[in-house]
mmCIF file with all atom_site columns, C-alpha atoms in Angstrom:
data_model
loop_
_atom_site.group_PDB
_atom_site.id
_atom_site.type_symbol
_atom_site.label_atom_id
_atom_site.label_alt_id
_atom_site.label_comp_id
_atom_site.label_asym_id
_atom_site.label_entity_id
_atom_site.label_seq_id
_atom_site.pdbx_PDB_ins_code
_atom_site.Cartn_x
_atom_site.Cartn_y
_atom_site.Cartn_z
_atom_site.occupancy
_atom_site.B_iso_or_equiv
_atom_site.pdbx_formal_charge
_atom_site.auth_seq_id
_atom_site.auth_comp_id
_atom_site.auth_asym_id
_atom_site.auth_atom_id
_atom_site.pdbx_PDB_model_num
ATOM 1   C CA . ARG A 1 1   ? 42.894 117.703 191.631 1.00 86.00 ? 1   ARG A CA 1
ATOM 2   C CA . ARG A 1 2   ? 42.317 113.975 191.076 1.00 91.00 ? 2   ARG A CA 1
ATOM 3   C CA . VAL A 1 3   ? 45.409 112.468 189.128 1.00 93.00 ? 3   VAL A CA 1
ATOM 4   C CA . ALA A 1 4   ? 46.989 109.249 188.532 1.00 93.00 ? 4   ALA A CA 1
ATOM 5   C CA . LEU A 1 5   ? 50.669 108.135 189.399 1.00 92.00 ? 5   LEU A CA 1
ATOM 6   C CA . LYS A 1 6   ? 52.510 105.883 187.595 1.00 91.00 ? 6   LYS A CA 1
ATOM 7   C CA . VAL A 1 7   ? 55.601 104.778 189.865 1.00 91.00 ? 7   VAL A CA 1
ATOM 8   C CA . LEU A 1 8   ? 58.918 103.226 189.229 1.00 84.00 ? 8   LEU A CA 1
ATOM 9   C CA . HIS A 1 9   ? 58.219 100.100 191.544 1.00 76.00 ? 9   HIS A CA 1
ATOM 10  C CA . ALA A 1 10  ? 61.818 98.559  191.416 1.00 68.00 ? 10  ALA A CA 1
ATOM 11  C CA . ALA A 1 11  ? 63.163 98.258  195.063 1.00 73.00 ? 11  ALA A CA 1
ATOM 12  C CA . ALA A 1 12  ? 66.617 99.585  193.714 1.00 77.00 ? 12  ALA A CA 1
ATOM 13  C CA . PRO A 1 13  ? 66.094 100.822 190.367 1.00 82.00 ? 13  PRO A CA 1
ATOM 14  C CA . THR A 1 14  ? 69.339 101.048 188.401 1.00 85.00 ? 14  THR A CA 1
ATOM 15  C CA . GLN A 1 15  ? 70.441 104.418 186.915 1.00 85.00 ? 15  GLN A CA 1
ATOM 16  C CA . SER A 1 16  ? 69.209 103.073 183.300 1.00 85.00 ? 16  SER A CA 1
ATOM 17  C CA . GLU A 1 17  ? 65.741 102.305 184.554 1.00 84.00 ? 17  GLU A CA 1
ATOM 18  C CA . ARG A 1 18  ? 65.416 105.734 186.382 1.00 85.00 ? 18  ARG A CA 1
ATOM 19  C CA . ASP A 1 19  ? 66.540 107.184 183.083 1.00 85.00 ? 19  ASP A CA 1
ATOM 20  C CA . ARG A 1 20  ? 64.194 105.288 181.073 1.00 85.00 ? 20  ARG A CA 1
ATOM 21  C CA . PHE A 1 21  ? 61.452 106.363 183.263 1.00 88.00 ? 21  PHE A CA 1
ATOM 22  C CA . LEU A 1 22  ? 62.315 109.822 183.316 1.00 88.00 ? 22  LEU A CA 1
ATOM 23  C CA . ARG A 1 23  ? 62.510 109.763 179.473 1.00 86.00 ? 23  ARG A CA 1
ATOM 24  C CA . GLU A 1 24  ? 58.916 108.363 179.323 1.00 88.00 ? 24  GLU A CA 1
ATOM 25  C CA . GLY A 1 25  ? 57.475 111.309 181.292 1.00 90.00 ? 25  GLY A CA 1
ATOM 26  C CA . ARG A 1 26  ? 59.497 114.098 179.510 1.00 89.00 ? 26  ARG A CA 1
ATOM 27  C CA . LEU A 1 27  ? 58.089 112.532 176.065 1.00 89.00 ? 27  LEU A CA 1
ATOM 28  C CA . ALA A 1 28  ? 54.889 111.749 177.149 1.00 91.00 ? 28  ALA A CA 1
ATOM 29  C CA . ALA A 1 29  ? 54.637 115.508 178.540 1.00 92.00 ? 29  ALA A CA 1
ATOM 30  C CA . ALA A 1 30  ? 55.539 116.804 175.236 1.00 91.00 ? 30  ALA A CA 1
ATOM 31  C CA . VAL A 1 31  ? 51.956 115.583 173.572 1.00 94.00 ? 31  VAL A CA 1
ATOM 32  C CA . SER A 1 32  ? 49.462 117.874 174.398 1.00 93.00 ? 32  SER A CA 1
ATOM 33  C CA . HIS A 1 33  ? 46.238 117.031 172.893 1.00 96.00 ? 33  HIS A CA 1
ATOM 34  C CA . PRO A 1 34  ? 42.401 115.973 173.937 1.00 96.00 ? 34  PRO A CA 1
ATOM 35  C CA . ASN A 1 35  ? 43.128 112.375 172.637 1.00 97.00 ? 35  ASN A CA 1
ATOM 36  C CA . SER A 1 36  ? 46.394 111.917 174.572 1.00 96.00 ? 36  SER A CA 1
ATOM 37  C CA . VAL A 1 37  ? 46.691 111.327 178.414 1.00 95.00 ? 37  VAL A CA 1
ATOM 38  C CA . PHE A 1 38  ? 47.842 114.486 179.883 1.00 95.00 ? 38  PHE A CA 1
ATOM 39  C CA . ILE A 1 39  ? 51.085 114.572 181.906 1.00 94.00 ? 39  ILE A CA 1
ATOM 40  C CA . PHE A 1 40  ? 51.565 117.122 184.564 1.00 94.00 ? 40  PHE A CA 1
ATOM 41  C CA . GLY A 1 41  ? 55.001 116.092 185.493 1.00 91.00 ? 41  GLY A CA 1
ATOM 42  C CA . VAL A 1 42  ? 57.521 113.781 186.867 1.00 90.00 ? 42  VAL A CA 1
ATOM 43  C CA . GLU A 1 43  ? 57.999 114.128 190.595 1.00 87.00 ? 43  GLU A CA 1
ATOM 44  C CA . GLN A 1 44  ? 60.041 112.513 193.184 1.00 82.00 ? 44  GLN A CA 1
ATOM 45  C CA . ILE A 1 45  ? 58.144 111.368 196.145 1.00 81.00 ? 45  ILE A CA 1
ATOM 46  C CA . GLY A 1 46  ? 60.387 110.102 198.757 1.00 81.00 ? 46  GLY A CA 1
ATOM 47  C CA . SER A 1 47  ? 62.754 107.741 196.979 1.00 79.00 ? 47  SER A CA 1
ATOM 48  C CA . THR A 1 48  ? 60.255 106.885 194.599 1.00 84.00 ? 48  THR A CA 1
ATOM 49  C CA . GLN A 1 49  ? 59.562 108.584 191.146 1.00 87.00 ? 49  GLN A CA 1
ATOM 50  C CA . ALA A 1 50  ? 56.430 109.023 189.807 1.00 90.00 ? 50  ALA A CA 1
ATOM 51  C CA . ILE A 1 51  ? 54.765 110.191 186.636 1.00 93.00 ? 51  ILE A CA 1
ATOM 52  C CA . VAL A 1 52  ? 51.815 112.660 187.401 1.00 93.00 ? 52  VAL A CA 1
ATOM 53  C CA . MET A 1 53  ? 49.149 112.341 184.931 1.00 94.00 ? 53  MET A CA 1
ATOM 54  C CA . GLU A 1 54  ? 45.377 112.949 184.446 1.00 94.00 ? 54  GLU A CA 1
ATOM 55  C CA . LEU A 1 55  ? 43.036 110.316 185.872 1.00 93.00 ? 55  LEU A CA 1
ATOM 56  C CA . VAL A 1 56  ? 41.109 108.678 183.085 1.00 94.00 ? 56  VAL A CA 1
ATOM 57  C CA . GLY A 1 57  ? 37.946 107.057 184.863 1.00 90.00 ? 57  GLY A CA 1
ATOM 58  C CA . GLY A 1 58  ? 36.461 104.735 182.178 1.00 92.00 ? 58  GLY A CA 1
ATOM 59  C CA . GLY A 1 59  ? 39.358 101.962 181.994 1.00 94.00 ? 59  GLY A CA 1
ATOM 60  C CA . THR A 1 60  ? 41.089 100.708 178.695 1.00 97.00 ? 60  THR A CA 1
ATOM 61  C CA . LEU A 1 61  ? 39.754 99.521  175.359 1.00 97.00 ? 61  LEU A CA 1
ATOM 62  C CA . LYS A 1 62  ? 40.893 96.105  176.285 1.00 97.00 ? 62  LYS A CA 1
ATOM 63  C CA . GLU A 1 63  ? 38.584 96.170  179.414 1.00 97.00 ? 63  GLU A CA 1
ATOM 64  C CA . GLN A 1 64  ? 35.591 97.449  177.684 1.00 96.00 ? 64  GLN A CA 1
ATOM 65  C CA . ILE A 1 65  ? 36.052 94.731  174.816 1.00 97.00 ? 65  ILE A CA 1
ATOM 66  C CA . ALA A 1 66  ? 36.440 92.141  177.667 1.00 97.00 ? 66  ALA A CA 1
ATOM 67  C CA . ALA A 1 67  ? 33.251 93.348  179.436 1.00 97.00 ? 67  ALA A CA 1
ATOM 68  C CA . ASN A 1 68  ? 31.036 94.106  176.358 1.00 97.00 ? 68  ASN A CA 1
ATOM 69  C CA . GLY A 1 69  ? 32.479 92.176  173.339 1.00 97.00 ? 69  GLY A CA 1
ATOM 70  C CA . PRO A 1 70  ? 33.529 93.540  170.096 1.00 98.00 ? 70  PRO A CA 1
ATOM 71  C CA . MET A 1 71  ? 32.480 96.898  169.001 1.00 97.00 ? 71  MET A CA 1
ATOM 72  C CA . GLN A 1 72  ? 30.192 97.779  166.030 1.00 98.00 ? 72  GLN A CA 1
ATOM 73  C CA . ALA A 1 73  ? 32.047 99.249  162.991 1.00 97.00 ? 73  ALA A CA 1
ATOM 74  C CA . ALA A 1 74  ? 30.806 102.694 163.328 1.00 98.00 ? 74  ALA A CA 1
ATOM 75  C CA . GLN A 1 75  ? 31.827 102.833 167.079 1.00 97.00 ? 75  GLN A CA 1
ATOM 76  C CA . ALA A 1 76  ? 35.184 101.194 166.368 1.00 98.00 ? 76  ALA A CA 1
ATOM 77  C CA . CYS A 1 77  ? 35.992 103.640 163.543 1.00 98.00 ? 77  CYS A CA 1
ATOM 78  C CA . ALA A 1 78  ? 34.900 106.663 165.835 1.00 98.00 ? 78  ALA A CA 1
ATOM 79  C CA . VAL A 1 79  ? 37.340 105.023 168.227 1.00 98.00 ? 79  VAL A CA 1
ATOM 80  C CA . VAL A 1 80  ? 40.170 104.907 165.929 1.00 98.00 ? 80  VAL A CA 1
ATOM 81  C CA . MET A 1 81  ? 39.757 108.281 164.656 1.00 98.00 ? 81  MET A CA 1
ATOM 82  C CA . GLN A 1 82  ? 40.337 109.576 167.861 1.00 98.00 ? 82  GLN A CA 1
ATOM 83  C CA . LEU A 1 83  ? 43.345 107.513 168.331 1.00 97.00 ? 83  LEU A CA 1
ATOM 84  C CA . LEU A 1 84  ? 44.758 108.949 165.068 1.00 97.00 ? 84  LEU A CA 1
ATOM 85  C CA . ASP A 1 85  ? 44.175 112.422 166.330 1.00 97.00 ? 85  ASP A CA 1
ATOM 86  C CA . GLY A 1 86  ? 46.197 111.636 169.483 1.00 96.00 ? 86  GLY A CA 1
ATOM 87  C CA . LEU A 1 87  ? 48.616 109.820 167.592 1.00 96.00 ? 87  LEU A CA 1
ATOM 88  C CA . GLN A 1 88  ? 49.257 112.683 165.133 1.00 96.00 ? 88  GLN A CA 1
ATOM 89  C CA . ALA A 1 89  ? 49.770 115.032 168.101 1.00 96.00 ? 89  ALA A CA 1
ATOM 90  C CA . ALA A 1 90  ? 52.555 112.718 169.206 1.00 95.00 ? 90  ALA A CA 1
ATOM 91  C CA . HIS A 1 91  ? 54.015 112.580 165.800 1.00 95.00 ? 91  HIS A CA 1
ATOM 92  C CA . ALA A 1 92  ? 54.018 116.209 165.332 1.00 94.00 ? 92  ALA A CA 1
ATOM 93  C CA . ALA A 1 93  ? 55.915 116.501 168.846 1.00 93.00 ? 93  ALA A CA 1
ATOM 94  C CA . GLY A 1 94  ? 58.439 114.168 167.380 1.00 93.00 ? 94  GLY A CA 1
ATOM 95  C CA . VAL A 1 95  ? 57.489 111.087 169.725 1.00 93.00 ? 95  VAL A CA 1
ATOM 96  C CA . LEU A 1 96  ? 57.123 107.629 168.264 1.00 92.00 ? 96  LEU A CA 1
ATOM 97  C CA . HIS A 1 97  ? 54.879 105.660 170.599 1.00 92.00 ? 97  HIS A CA 1
ATOM 98  C CA . ARG A 1 98  ? 55.942 102.024 169.816 1.00 90.00 ? 98  ARG A CA 1
ATOM 99  C CA . ASP A 1 99  ? 53.473 100.087 171.898 1.00 92.00 ? 99  ASP A CA 1
ATOM 100 C CA . ILE A 1 100 ? 49.836 101.009 170.714 1.00 95.00 ? 100 ILE A CA 1
ATOM 101 C CA . LYS A 1 101 ? 47.413 98.516  171.919 1.00 96.00 ? 101 LYS A CA 1
ATOM 102 C CA . PRO A 1 102 ? 43.930 98.220  173.471 1.00 97.00 ? 102 PRO A CA 1
ATOM 103 C CA . SER A 1 103 ? 45.398 98.115  176.905 1.00 96.00 ? 103 SER A CA 1
ATOM 104 C CA . ASN A 1 104 ? 47.522 101.386 176.363 1.00 95.00 ? 104 ASN A CA 1
ATOM 105 C CA . CYS A 1 105 ? 44.152 103.338 175.054 1.00 97.00 ? 105 CYS A CA 1
ATOM 106 C CA . PHE A 1 106 ? 42.218 104.950 177.708 1.00 97.00 ? 106 PHE A CA 1
ATOM 107 C CA . ILE A 1 107 ? 38.458 105.836 177.860 1.00 97.00 ? 107 ILE A CA 1
ATOM 108 C CA . GLU A 1 108 ? 36.978 108.877 179.546 1.00 95.00 ? 108 GLU A CA 1
ATOM 109 C CA . ASP A 1 109 ? 33.525 108.366 181.414 1.00 91.00 ? 109 ASP A CA 1
ATOM 110 C CA . ASP A 1 110 ? 32.215 110.348 178.319 1.00 93.00 ? 110 ASP A CA 1
ATOM 111 C CA . GLY A 1 111 ? 33.442 108.181 175.849 1.00 93.00 ? 111 GLY A CA 1
ATOM 112 C CA . GLN A 1 112 ? 36.296 110.075 174.783 1.00 96.00 ? 112 GLN A CA 1
ATOM 113 C CA . VAL A 1 113 ? 39.614 108.036 173.866 1.00 97.00 ? 113 VAL A CA 1
ATOM 114 C CA . LYS A 1 114 ? 43.153 108.822 174.833 1.00 97.00 ? 114 LYS A CA 1
ATOM 115 C CA . LEU A 1 115 ? 46.445 107.359 173.761 1.00 96.00 ? 115 LEU A CA 1
ATOM 116 C CA . GLY A 1 116 ? 48.657 106.705 176.998 1.00 93.00 ? 116 GLY A CA 1
ATOM 117 C CA . ASP A 1 117 ? 51.371 104.886 178.458 1.00 90.00 ? 117 ASP A CA 1
ATOM 118 C CA . PHE A 1 118 ? 54.512 106.203 176.353 1.00 87.00 ? 118 PHE A CA 1
ATOM 119 C CA . GLY A 1 119 ? 56.790 103.730 178.234 1.00 83.00 ? 119 GLY A CA 1
ATOM 120 C CA . ILE A 1 120 ? 58.966 102.650 175.461 1.00 83.00 ? 120 ILE A CA 1
ATOM 121 C CA . SER A 1 121 ? 58.307 105.703 173.259 1.00 84.00 ? 121 SER A CA 1
ATOM 122 C CA . ARG A 1 122 ? 61.236 107.371 171.640 1.00 84.00 ? 122 ARG A CA 1
ATOM 123 C CA . PRO A 1 123 ? 62.038 110.677 170.053 1.00 86.00 ? 123 PRO A CA 1
ATOM 124 C CA . ALA A 1 124 ? 61.660 110.137 166.235 1.00 80.00 ? 124 ALA A CA 1
ATOM 125 C CA . GLN A 1 125 ? 65.109 111.805 165.553 1.00 74.00 ? 125 GLN A CA 1
ATOM 126 C CA . GLU A 1 126 ? 67.033 109.454 167.849 1.00 66.00 ? 126 GLU A CA 1
ATOM 127 C CA . LEU A 1 127 ? 65.201 106.096 166.792 1.00 53.00 ? 127 LEU A CA 1
ATOM 128 C CA . GLY A 1 128 ? 67.253 104.765 164.258 1.00 51.00 ? 128 GLY A CA 1
ATOM 129 C CA . ARG A 1 129 ? 67.185 101.065 164.275 1.00 42.00 ? 129 ARG A CA 1
ATOM 130 C CA . THR A 1 130 ? 65.540 99.436  167.066 1.00 45.00 ? 130 THR A CA 1
ATOM 131 C CA . THR A 1 131 ? 67.066 97.046  169.636 1.00 44.00 ? 131 THR A CA 1
ATOM 132 C CA . THR A 1 132 ? 67.748 93.660  167.700 1.00 41.00 ? 132 THR A CA 1
ATOM 133 C CA . LEU A 1 133 ? 64.906 91.133  168.858 1.00 42.00 ? 133 LEU A CA 1
ATOM 134 C CA . THR A 1 134 ? 66.018 88.399  171.057 1.00 41.00 ? 134 THR A CA 1
ATOM 135 C CA . LEU A 1 135 ? 63.605 85.822  172.531 1.00 42.00 ? 135 LEU A CA 1
ATOM 136 C CA . GLY A 1 136 ? 62.344 87.316  175.595 1.00 45.00 ? 136 GLY A CA 1
ATOM 137 C CA . SER A 1 137 ? 63.784 90.671  175.496 1.00 48.00 ? 137 SER A CA 1
ATOM 138 C CA . PHE A 1 138 ? 61.410 92.646  173.169 1.00 56.00 ? 138 PHE A CA 1
ATOM 139 C CA . ALA A 1 139 ? 60.083 95.879  174.302 1.00 59.00 ? 139 ALA A CA 1
ATOM 140 C CA . GLY A 1 140 ? 56.530 96.149  173.195 1.00 68.00 ? 140 GLY A CA 1
ATOM 141 C CA . THR A 1 141 ? 53.681 93.708  172.234 1.00 83.00 ? 141 THR A CA 1
ATOM 142 C CA . PRO A 1 142 ? 54.708 91.447  169.349 1.00 86.00 ? 142 PRO A CA 1
ATOM 143 C CA . ALA A 1 143 ? 50.900 91.004  168.730 1.00 87.00 ? 143 ALA A CA 1
ATOM 144 C CA . TYR A 1 144 ? 50.386 94.522  167.854 1.00 89.00 ? 144 TYR A CA 1
ATOM 145 C CA . ALA A 1 145 ? 53.824 95.567  166.414 1.00 89.00 ? 145 ALA A CA 1
ATOM 146 C CA . PRO A 1 146 ? 54.826 95.639  162.962 1.00 90.00 ? 146 PRO A CA 1
ATOM 147 C CA . PRO A 1 147 ? 57.165 93.031  161.535 1.00 87.00 ? 147 PRO A CA 1
ATOM 148 C CA . GLU A 1 148 ? 60.072 95.682  160.894 1.00 87.00 ? 148 GLU A CA 1
ATOM 149 C CA . GLN A 1 149 ? 59.913 96.533  164.459 1.00 85.00 ? 149 GLN A CA 1
ATOM 150 C CA . LEU A 1 150 ? 59.825 92.881  165.402 1.00 84.00 ? 150 LEU A CA 1
ATOM 151 C CA . GLN A 1 151 ? 63.068 92.362  163.101 1.00 83.00 ? 151 GLN A CA 1
ATOM 152 C CA . GLY A 1 152 ? 64.783 95.433  164.666 1.00 82.00 ? 152 GLY A CA 1
ATOM 153 C CA . SER A 1 153 ? 64.635 97.229  161.482 1.00 82.00 ? 153 SER A CA 1
ATOM 154 C CA . GLU A 1 154 ? 64.402 100.985 161.285 1.00 85.00 ? 154 GLU A CA 1
ATOM 155 C CA . ILE A 1 155 ? 60.940 102.115 161.937 1.00 86.00 ? 155 ILE A CA 1
ATOM 156 C CA . ASP A 1 156 ? 59.112 105.462 161.688 1.00 89.00 ? 156 ASP A CA 1
ATOM 157 C CA . GLU A 1 157 ? 55.548 106.963 162.262 1.00 93.00 ? 157 GLU A CA 1
ATOM 158 C CA . ARG A 1 158 ? 54.239 104.050 160.158 1.00 93.00 ? 158 ARG A CA 1
ATOM 159 C CA . ALA A 1 159 ? 55.126 101.497 162.805 1.00 92.00 ? 159 ALA A CA 1
ATOM 160 C CA . ASP A 1 160 ? 52.413 103.274 165.204 1.00 95.00 ? 160 ASP A CA 1
ATOM 161 C CA . ILE A 1 161 ? 49.833 103.455 162.244 1.00 96.00 ? 161 ILE A CA 1
ATOM 162 C CA . TYR A 1 162 ? 50.242 99.371  161.735 1.00 94.00 ? 162 TYR A CA 1
ATOM 163 C CA . SER A 1 163 ? 49.615 99.187  165.639 1.00 95.00 ? 163 SER A CA 1
ATOM 164 C CA . ILE A 1 164 ? 46.658 101.381 165.320 1.00 97.00 ? 164 ILE A CA 1
ATOM 165 C CA . GLY A 1 165 ? 45.208 99.048  162.503 1.00 97.00 ? 165 GLY A CA 1
ATOM 166 C CA . ALA A 1 166 ? 45.879 96.145  165.016 1.00 96.00 ? 166 ALA A CA 1
ATOM 167 C CA . THR A 1 167 ? 44.058 97.634  167.677 1.00 97.00 ? 167 THR A CA 1
ATOM 168 C CA . PHE A 1 168 ? 41.226 98.436  165.389 1.00 98.00 ? 168 PHE A CA 1
ATOM 169 C CA . TYR A 1 169 ? 41.261 94.659  164.319 1.00 97.00 ? 169 TYR A CA 1
ATOM 170 C CA . HIS A 1 170 ? 40.832 93.821  168.156 1.00 97.00 ? 170 HIS A CA 1
ATOM 171 C CA . LEU A 1 171 ? 38.020 96.218  168.602 1.00 98.00 ? 171 LEU A CA 1
ATOM 172 C CA . LEU A 1 172 ? 36.057 94.623  165.611 1.00 98.00 ? 172 LEU A CA 1
ATOM 173 C CA . THR A 1 173 ? 36.795 91.063  166.656 1.00 97.00 ? 173 THR A CA 1
ATOM 174 C CA . GLY A 1 174 ? 37.500 91.058  170.184 1.00 97.00 ? 174 GLY A CA 1
ATOM 175 C CA . ARG A 1 175 ? 40.873 89.647  169.983 1.00 94.00 ? 175 ARG A CA 1
ATOM 176 C CA . ALA A 1 176 ? 44.414 90.565  168.936 1.00 92.00 ? 176 ALA A CA 1
ATOM 177 C CA . PRO A 1 177 ? 45.287 89.914  165.173 1.00 89.00 ? 177 PRO A CA 1
ATOM 178 C CA . PHE A 1 178 ? 47.781 87.303  166.121 1.00 86.00 ? 178 PHE A CA 1
ATOM 179 C CA . GLU A 1 179 ? 47.401 85.003  168.949 1.00 84.00 ? 179 GLU A CA 1
ATOM 180 C CA . GLN A 1 180 ? 49.807 81.962  168.656 1.00 78.00 ? 180 GLN A CA 1
ATOM 181 C CA . ARG A 1 181 ? 50.772 80.591  171.972 1.00 83.00 ? 181 ARG A CA 1
ATOM 182 C CA . ASP A 1 182 ? 54.415 80.023  171.232 1.00 81.00 ? 182 ASP A CA 1
ATOM 183 C CA . MET A 1 183 ? 56.329 83.173  170.845 1.00 77.00 ? 183 MET A CA 1
ATOM 184 C CA . ILE A 1 184 ? 58.345 81.850  167.621 1.00 79.00 ? 184 ILE A CA 1
ATOM 185 C CA . GLN A 1 185 ? 54.931 81.102  166.001 1.00 79.00 ? 185 GLN A CA 1
ATOM 186 C CA . LEU A 1 186 ? 53.606 84.530  166.889 1.00 77.00 ? 186 LEU A CA 1
ATOM 187 C CA . LEU A 1 187 ? 56.664 86.405  165.439 1.00 79.00 ? 187 LEU A CA 1
ATOM 188 C CA . ALA A 1 188 ? 56.327 84.313  162.363 1.00 79.00 ? 188 ALA A CA 1
ATOM 189 C CA . ALA A 1 189 ? 52.762 85.148  162.134 1.00 79.00 ? 189 ALA A CA 1
ATOM 190 C CA . VAL A 1 190 ? 53.235 88.578  162.392 1.00 75.00 ? 190 VAL A CA 1
#
């Protein structure tokens, strides 16, 4: 079986980094759906931790848009419907993704789209309030995150739905919904 490995590259990862990586693997493995990248397990290979997942051969939506330009509305709608199916499975498993964007959405060679990279996901029941935003320390991608996530407010499944909408915008226009160069301007725009 051909697989993809996501490895923890830190030369000497802290216990916190190892725990976060293991949590990512466990949460992603809880989601089993054709529109979500399948996780086979989390392994220790020598001194390196790795998340073992299905190999999705067609690249990401971001790469596809960069190579081919924006999608036609019907194609973008079909892609978003697949992402929503994968997201619904994640939410049913009690997982909030918190970082949906075109580079975290993968395409099979046959065109099937899969939600992946659950690196900053959280169990819905444990989420409560996000970490207060401080410049340079936000976990996620501000241009695709909802305002309440950027403000450190309590979030729920609606935050992921917002990010799907921002991804939809990117598919249709070829760019992120907000592209200010300065982080403060970007946060204010969102």
